mmCIF file of C-alpha atoms in Angstrom:
data_model
loop_
_atom_site.group_PDB
_atom_site.id
_atom_site.type_symbol
_atom_site.label_atom_id
_atom_site.label_comp_id
_atom_site.label_asym_id
_atom_site.label_seq_id
_atom_site.Cartn_x
_atom_site.Cartn_y
_atom_site.Cartn_z
ATOM 1 C CA UNK A 235 31.353 -70.803 -78.008
ATOM 2 C CA UNK A 236 27.764 -72.107 -78.088
ATOM 3 C CA UNK A 237 28.561 -74.722 -75.431
ATOM 4 C CA UNK A 238 30.213 -72.095 -73.183
ATOM 5 C CA UNK A 239 27.162 -69.784 -73.484
ATOM 6 C CA UNK A 240 24.795 -72.614 -72.505
ATOM 7 C CA UNK A 241 27.023 -73.455 -69.526
ATOM 8 C CA UNK A 242 26.912 -69.859 -68.232
ATOM 9 C CA UNK A 243 23.178 -69.495 -68.861
ATOM 10 C CA UNK A 244 22.570 -72.819 -67.121
ATOM 11 C CA UNK A 245 24.084 -71.397 -63.933
ATOM 12 C CA UNK A 246 22.173 -68.109 -64.099
ATOM 13 C CA UNK A 247 18.654 -69.578 -64.011
ATOM 14 C CA UNK A 248 19.125 -71.499 -60.705
ATOM 15 C CA UNK A 249 20.877 -68.455 -59.195
ATOM 16 C CA UNK A 250 17.896 -66.219 -60.039
ATOM 17 C CA UNK A 251 15.438 -68.765 -58.589
ATOM 18 C CA UNK A 252 17.495 -69.183 -55.415
ATOM 19 C CA UNK A 253 17.898 -65.435 -54.888
ATOM 20 C CA UNK A 254 14.220 -64.750 -55.554
ATOM 21 C CA UNK A 255 13.087 -67.397 -53.063
ATOM 22 C CA UNK A 256 15.526 -66.148 -50.410
ATOM 23 C CA UNK A 257 14.425 -62.511 -50.772
ATOM 24 C CA UNK A 258 10.747 -63.517 -50.798
ATOM 25 C CA UNK A 259 11.207 -65.473 -47.561
ATOM 26 C CA UNK A 260 12.945 -62.546 -45.831
ATOM 27 C CA UNK A 261 10.249 -60.115 -46.975
ATOM 28 C CA UNK A 262 7.521 -62.454 -45.684
ATOM 29 C CA UNK A 263 9.193 -62.572 -42.258
ATOM 30 C CA UNK A 264 9.183 -58.777 -42.090
ATOM 31 C CA UNK A 265 5.539 -58.647 -43.248
ATOM 32 C CA UNK A 266 4.555 -60.985 -40.414
ATOM 33 C CA UNK A 267 6.134 -58.519 -37.986
ATOM 34 C CA UNK A 268 4.078 -55.704 -39.526
ATOM 35 C CA UNK A 269 0.882 -57.665 -38.896
ATOM 36 C CA UNK A 270 1.755 -57.946 -35.201
ATOM 37 C CA UNK A 271 0.764 -54.643 -33.526
ATOM 38 C CA UNK A 272 3.063 -52.779 -31.171
ATOM 39 C CA UNK A 273 6.416 -53.998 -32.489
ATOM 40 C CA UNK A 274 9.311 -51.600 -31.779
ATOM 41 C CA UNK A 275 11.534 -50.430 -34.637
ATOM 42 C CA UNK A 276 14.364 -52.659 -33.337
ATOM 43 C CA UNK A 277 12.391 -55.820 -34.115
ATOM 44 C CA UNK A 278 12.613 -55.110 -37.861
ATOM 45 C CA UNK A 279 15.762 -55.915 -39.821
ATOM 46 C CA UNK A 280 17.566 -54.775 -42.952
ATOM 47 C CA UNK A 281 19.081 -57.734 -44.760
ATOM 48 C CA UNK A 282 22.087 -57.954 -47.071
ATOM 49 C CA UNK A 283 22.682 -61.227 -48.889
ATOM 50 C CA UNK A 284 25.457 -62.243 -51.269
ATOM 51 C CA UNK A 285 24.972 -65.848 -52.369
ATOM 52 C CA UNK A 286 28.259 -65.886 -54.319
ATOM 53 C CA UNK A 287 30.326 -65.676 -51.127
ATOM 54 C CA UNK A 288 27.933 -67.003 -49.245
ATOM 55 C CA UNK A 289 27.267 -64.082 -46.916
ATOM 56 C CA UNK A 290 24.174 -62.936 -44.994
ATOM 57 C CA UNK A 291 24.081 -59.867 -42.790
ATOM 58 C CA UNK A 292 21.265 -58.264 -40.817
ATOM 59 C CA UNK A 293 21.128 -54.841 -39.224
ATOM 60 C CA UNK A 294 18.600 -52.784 -37.331
ATOM 61 C CA UNK A 295 17.088 -49.875 -39.242
ATOM 62 C CA UNK A 296 17.478 -46.412 -37.828
ATOM 63 C CA UNK A 297 14.593 -44.034 -37.370
ATOM 64 C CA UNK A 298 14.319 -41.200 -39.861
ATOM 65 C CA UNK A 299 15.799 -37.967 -38.467
ATOM 66 C CA UNK A 300 13.172 -35.603 -37.062
ATOM 67 C CA UNK A 301 13.072 -31.953 -37.995
ATOM 68 C CA UNK A 302 11.045 -29.154 -36.492
ATOM 69 C CA UNK A 303 9.165 -26.459 -38.386
ATOM 70 C CA UNK A 304 10.536 -23.317 -36.761
ATOM 71 C CA UNK A 305 11.131 -23.088 -33.033
ATOM 72 C CA UNK A 306 7.662 -24.144 -31.870
ATOM 73 C CA UNK A 307 6.238 -25.942 -34.904
ATOM 74 C CA UNK A 308 5.451 -29.633 -35.322
ATOM 75 C CA UNK A 309 8.103 -32.279 -35.925
ATOM 76 C CA UNK A 310 8.382 -34.087 -39.256
ATOM 77 C CA UNK A 311 10.521 -36.681 -41.014
ATOM 78 C CA UNK A 312 11.325 -37.323 -44.662
ATOM 79 C CA UNK A 313 8.311 -39.694 -44.708
ATOM 80 C CA UNK A 314 5.857 -36.903 -43.856
ATOM 81 C CA UNK A 315 4.099 -34.582 -46.281
ATOM 82 C CA UNK A 316 1.391 -31.975 -46.423
ATOM 83 C CA UNK A 317 -1.784 -33.391 -47.972
ATOM 84 C CA UNK A 318 -3.832 -30.744 -49.794
ATOM 85 C CA UNK A 319 -7.194 -32.186 -50.882
ATOM 86 C CA UNK A 320 -10.093 -29.769 -50.555
ATOM 87 C CA UNK A 321 -12.288 -31.556 -53.082
ATOM 88 C CA UNK A 322 -11.652 -28.927 -55.752
ATOM 89 C CA UNK A 323 -8.850 -27.177 -57.594
ATOM 90 C CA UNK A 324 -7.130 -24.291 -55.826
ATOM 91 C CA UNK A 325 -5.729 -21.190 -57.441
ATOM 92 C CA UNK A 326 -2.187 -20.181 -56.586
ATOM 93 C CA UNK A 327 -3.564 -17.451 -54.303
ATOM 94 C CA UNK A 328 -5.828 -19.946 -52.479
ATOM 95 C CA UNK A 329 -2.909 -22.390 -52.176
ATOM 96 C CA UNK A 330 -0.702 -19.736 -50.550
ATOM 97 C CA UNK A 331 -3.557 -18.580 -48.287
ATOM 98 C CA UNK A 332 -4.242 -22.204 -47.272
ATOM 99 C CA UNK A 333 -0.742 -22.499 -45.777
ATOM 100 C CA UNK A 334 -0.986 -19.091 -44.126
ATOM 101 C CA UNK A 335 -4.323 -19.903 -42.448
ATOM 102 C CA UNK A 336 -3.947 -23.597 -41.643
ATOM 103 C CA UNK A 337 -0.215 -23.903 -40.911
ATOM 104 C CA UNK A 338 0.741 -20.276 -40.084
ATOM 105 C CA UNK A 339 3.379 -20.349 -42.815
ATOM 106 C CA UNK A 340 4.146 -17.706 -45.427
ATOM 107 C CA UNK A 341 4.934 -19.471 -48.705
ATOM 108 C CA UNK A 342 7.894 -17.759 -50.392
ATOM 109 C CA UNK A 343 8.437 -20.209 -53.239
ATOM 110 C CA UNK A 344 6.552 -23.069 -54.940
ATOM 111 C CA UNK A 345 8.202 -25.438 -57.382
ATOM 112 C CA UNK A 346 7.211 -28.587 -59.227
ATOM 113 C CA UNK A 347 10.072 -30.672 -60.555
ATOM 114 C CA UNK A 348 12.600 -28.225 -61.991
ATOM 115 C CA UNK A 349 10.041 -25.464 -62.606
ATOM 116 C CA UNK A 350 9.638 -22.562 -60.192
ATOM 117 C CA UNK A 351 5.939 -21.712 -60.235
ATOM 118 C CA UNK A 352 5.994 -18.874 -57.711
ATOM 119 C CA UNK A 353 8.621 -16.982 -55.769
ATOM 120 C CA UNK A 354 8.648 -13.763 -53.816
ATOM 121 C CA UNK A 355 11.351 -12.342 -56.082
ATOM 122 C CA UNK A 356 9.436 -12.879 -59.361
ATOM 123 C CA UNK A 357 8.369 -9.644 -61.035
ATOM 124 C CA UNK A 358 4.969 -8.324 -59.927
ATOM 125 C CA UNK A 359 3.349 -8.599 -63.350
ATOM 126 C CA UNK A 360 4.100 -12.309 -63.640
ATOM 127 C CA UNK A 361 2.874 -12.952 -60.064
ATOM 128 C CA UNK A 362 -0.343 -11.073 -60.817
ATOM 129 C CA UNK A 363 -0.905 -13.220 -63.933
ATOM 130 C CA UNK A 364 -0.297 -16.486 -62.036
ATOM 131 C CA UNK A 365 -2.302 -15.832 -58.856
ATOM 132 C CA UNK A 366 -5.758 -16.590 -60.376
ATOM 133 C CA UNK A 367 -4.518 -19.715 -62.205
ATOM 134 C CA UNK A 368 -5.290 -23.154 -60.812
ATOM 135 C CA UNK A 369 -2.297 -25.128 -59.639
ATOM 136 C CA UNK A 370 -2.598 -27.687 -62.451
ATOM 137 C CA UNK A 371 -2.861 -24.901 -65.078
ATOM 138 C CA UNK A 372 0.208 -23.287 -63.573
ATOM 139 C CA UNK A 373 2.253 -26.495 -63.762
ATOM 140 C CA UNK A 374 1.138 -27.126 -67.343
ATOM 141 C CA UNK A 375 1.919 -23.584 -68.472
ATOM 142 C CA UNK A 376 5.258 -23.129 -66.723
ATOM 143 C CA UNK A 377 6.731 -26.614 -67.213
ATOM 144 C CA UNK A 378 5.210 -27.106 -70.694
ATOM 145 C CA UNK A 379 4.110 -30.657 -69.814
ATOM 146 C CA UNK A 380 0.768 -32.427 -69.801
ATOM 147 C CA UNK A 381 -0.592 -34.653 -67.064
ATOM 148 C CA UNK A 382 -1.292 -38.317 -67.643
ATOM 149 C CA UNK A 383 -5.039 -39.081 -67.798
ATOM 150 C CA UNK A 384 -4.895 -41.215 -64.645
ATOM 151 C CA UNK A 385 -2.732 -38.770 -62.646
ATOM 152 C CA UNK A 386 -4.601 -37.259 -59.687
ATOM 153 C CA UNK A 387 -1.771 -35.725 -57.630
ATOM 154 C CA UNK A 388 0.998 -33.179 -58.121
ATOM 155 C CA UNK A 389 4.030 -32.958 -55.856
ATOM 156 C CA UNK A 390 5.173 -29.481 -54.871
ATOM 157 C CA UNK A 391 8.264 -28.362 -52.983
ATOM 158 C CA UNK A 392 7.657 -25.188 -51.010
ATOM 159 C CA UNK A 393 9.864 -22.727 -49.161
ATOM 160 C CA UNK A 394 8.257 -20.970 -46.210
ATOM 161 C CA UNK A 395 8.767 -18.429 -43.468
ATOM 162 C CA UNK A 396 7.267 -18.923 -40.022
ATOM 163 C CA UNK A 397 5.515 -16.315 -37.843
ATOM 164 C CA UNK A 398 8.943 -14.929 -36.788
ATOM 165 C CA UNK A 399 9.834 -14.407 -40.485
ATOM 166 C CA UNK A 400 12.485 -17.130 -40.240
ATOM 167 C CA UNK A 401 13.070 -19.445 -43.194
ATOM 168 C CA UNK A 402 11.879 -22.932 -42.176
ATOM 169 C CA UNK A 403 12.274 -26.358 -43.707
ATOM 170 C CA UNK A 404 8.962 -28.093 -44.434
ATOM 171 C CA UNK A 405 7.908 -31.424 -45.974
ATOM 172 C CA UNK A 406 6.811 -31.596 -49.570
ATOM 173 C CA UNK A 407 3.187 -31.072 -50.612
ATOM 174 C CA UNK A 408 0.995 -33.753 -52.174
ATOM 175 C CA UNK A 409 -1.769 -31.833 -53.956
ATOM 176 C CA UNK A 410 -4.883 -33.538 -55.329
ATOM 177 C CA UNK A 411 -6.166 -31.781 -58.430
ATOM 178 C CA UNK A 412 -8.724 -34.241 -59.837
ATOM 179 C CA UNK A 413 -10.452 -37.558 -59.238
ATOM 180 C CA UNK A 414 -12.652 -36.658 -56.268
#
């Protein structure tokens, strides 16, 4: 049994080294392309390697699908986000007003993780209590979690209506709440 274990382990170490060097080489090739300005998306490759077969396959990546905010709003992809960094903490009311003024969007719901922080259908008393709270206080109170000492950002998912009162899909929000 001991001899069999050593035989198997003896084959694993070279396989890990070979795979690591192959992947590192492929990543370096793609990084060189990134350093060259003006390369089209088609010049980059996705690679699939199976050294047990031996099999190598390359494919061209596809662009992320573009969505539009409402009928006349800007386009966005899953890589986009709203950055909210005003150099200070915002209250829930200021956060909602920020989207109304800057992006012409009416925020109907704000969530962080699995916790709904604000929604238009929440009872009026609870909304009134939450409006003057800062966004970080709101997350802490509703989700019953604490932030890590080195955490500077909170991710929010928001639901919005546009100027025509139509429900629109929007990117997530990256909100800076400390560390300015």
